[in-house]
Short mmCIF file of C-alpha atoms in Angstrom, two decimals:
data_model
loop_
_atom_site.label_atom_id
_atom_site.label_comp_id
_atom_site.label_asym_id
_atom_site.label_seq_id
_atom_site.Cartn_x
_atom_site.Cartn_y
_atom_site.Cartn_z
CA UNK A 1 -35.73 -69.91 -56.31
CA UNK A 2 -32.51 -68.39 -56.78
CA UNK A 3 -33.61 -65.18 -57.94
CA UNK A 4 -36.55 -64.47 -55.15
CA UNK A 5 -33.20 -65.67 -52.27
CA UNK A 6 -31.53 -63.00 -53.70
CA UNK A 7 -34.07 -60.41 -54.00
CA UNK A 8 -34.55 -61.25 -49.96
CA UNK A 9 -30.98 -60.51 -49.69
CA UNK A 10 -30.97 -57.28 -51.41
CA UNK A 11 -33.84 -56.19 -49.72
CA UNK A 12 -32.15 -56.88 -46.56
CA UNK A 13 -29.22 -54.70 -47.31
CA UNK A 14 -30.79 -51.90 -48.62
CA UNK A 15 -32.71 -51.25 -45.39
CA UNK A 16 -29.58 -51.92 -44.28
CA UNK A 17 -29.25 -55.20 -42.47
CA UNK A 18 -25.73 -55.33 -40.88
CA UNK A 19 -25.57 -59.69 -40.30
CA UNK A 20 -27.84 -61.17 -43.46
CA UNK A 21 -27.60 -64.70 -41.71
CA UNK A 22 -28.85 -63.13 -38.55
CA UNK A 23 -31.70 -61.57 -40.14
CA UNK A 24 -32.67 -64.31 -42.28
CA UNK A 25 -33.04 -66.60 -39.51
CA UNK A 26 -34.89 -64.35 -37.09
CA UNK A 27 -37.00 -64.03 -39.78
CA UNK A 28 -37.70 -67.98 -40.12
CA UNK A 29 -38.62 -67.70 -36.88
CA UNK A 30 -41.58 -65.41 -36.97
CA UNK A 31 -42.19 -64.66 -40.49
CA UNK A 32 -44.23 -61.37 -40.18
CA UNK A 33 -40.86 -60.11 -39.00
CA UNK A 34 -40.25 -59.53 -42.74
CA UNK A 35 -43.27 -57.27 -43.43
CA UNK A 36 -41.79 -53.95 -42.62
CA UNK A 37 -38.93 -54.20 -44.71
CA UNK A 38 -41.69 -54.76 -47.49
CA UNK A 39 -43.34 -51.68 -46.02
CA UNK A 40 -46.32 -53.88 -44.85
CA UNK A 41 -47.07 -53.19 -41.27
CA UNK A 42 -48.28 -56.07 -39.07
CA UNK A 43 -51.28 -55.92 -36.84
CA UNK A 44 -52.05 -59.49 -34.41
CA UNK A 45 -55.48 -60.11 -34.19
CA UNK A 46 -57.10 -59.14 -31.63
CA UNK A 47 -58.92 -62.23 -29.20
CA UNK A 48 -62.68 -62.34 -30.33
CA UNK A 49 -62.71 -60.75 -33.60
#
């Protein structure tokens, strides 16, 4: 668990998050926050489909 916290965290500062703690929690809020920095864009489902 150790090793995939700190591959978050060196993800997040190589794209060149300024506050980590910041980040991490905005993305524990909405977790498809984090797919862009994977390079994984995010689409919501449209209503009826």
């Amino acid at each position: 668990m150790a090793a995939l916290r700190n591959l978050a965290i060196g993800v997040l500062k190589v794209t060149g998050a300024v506050n980590i703690a910041k980040t991490t929690r905005a993305i524990q809020d909405l977790p498809e926050r984090a797919l862009p920095f994977f390079g994984i864009g995010h689409e919501p489902d449209l209503p009826g489909t």
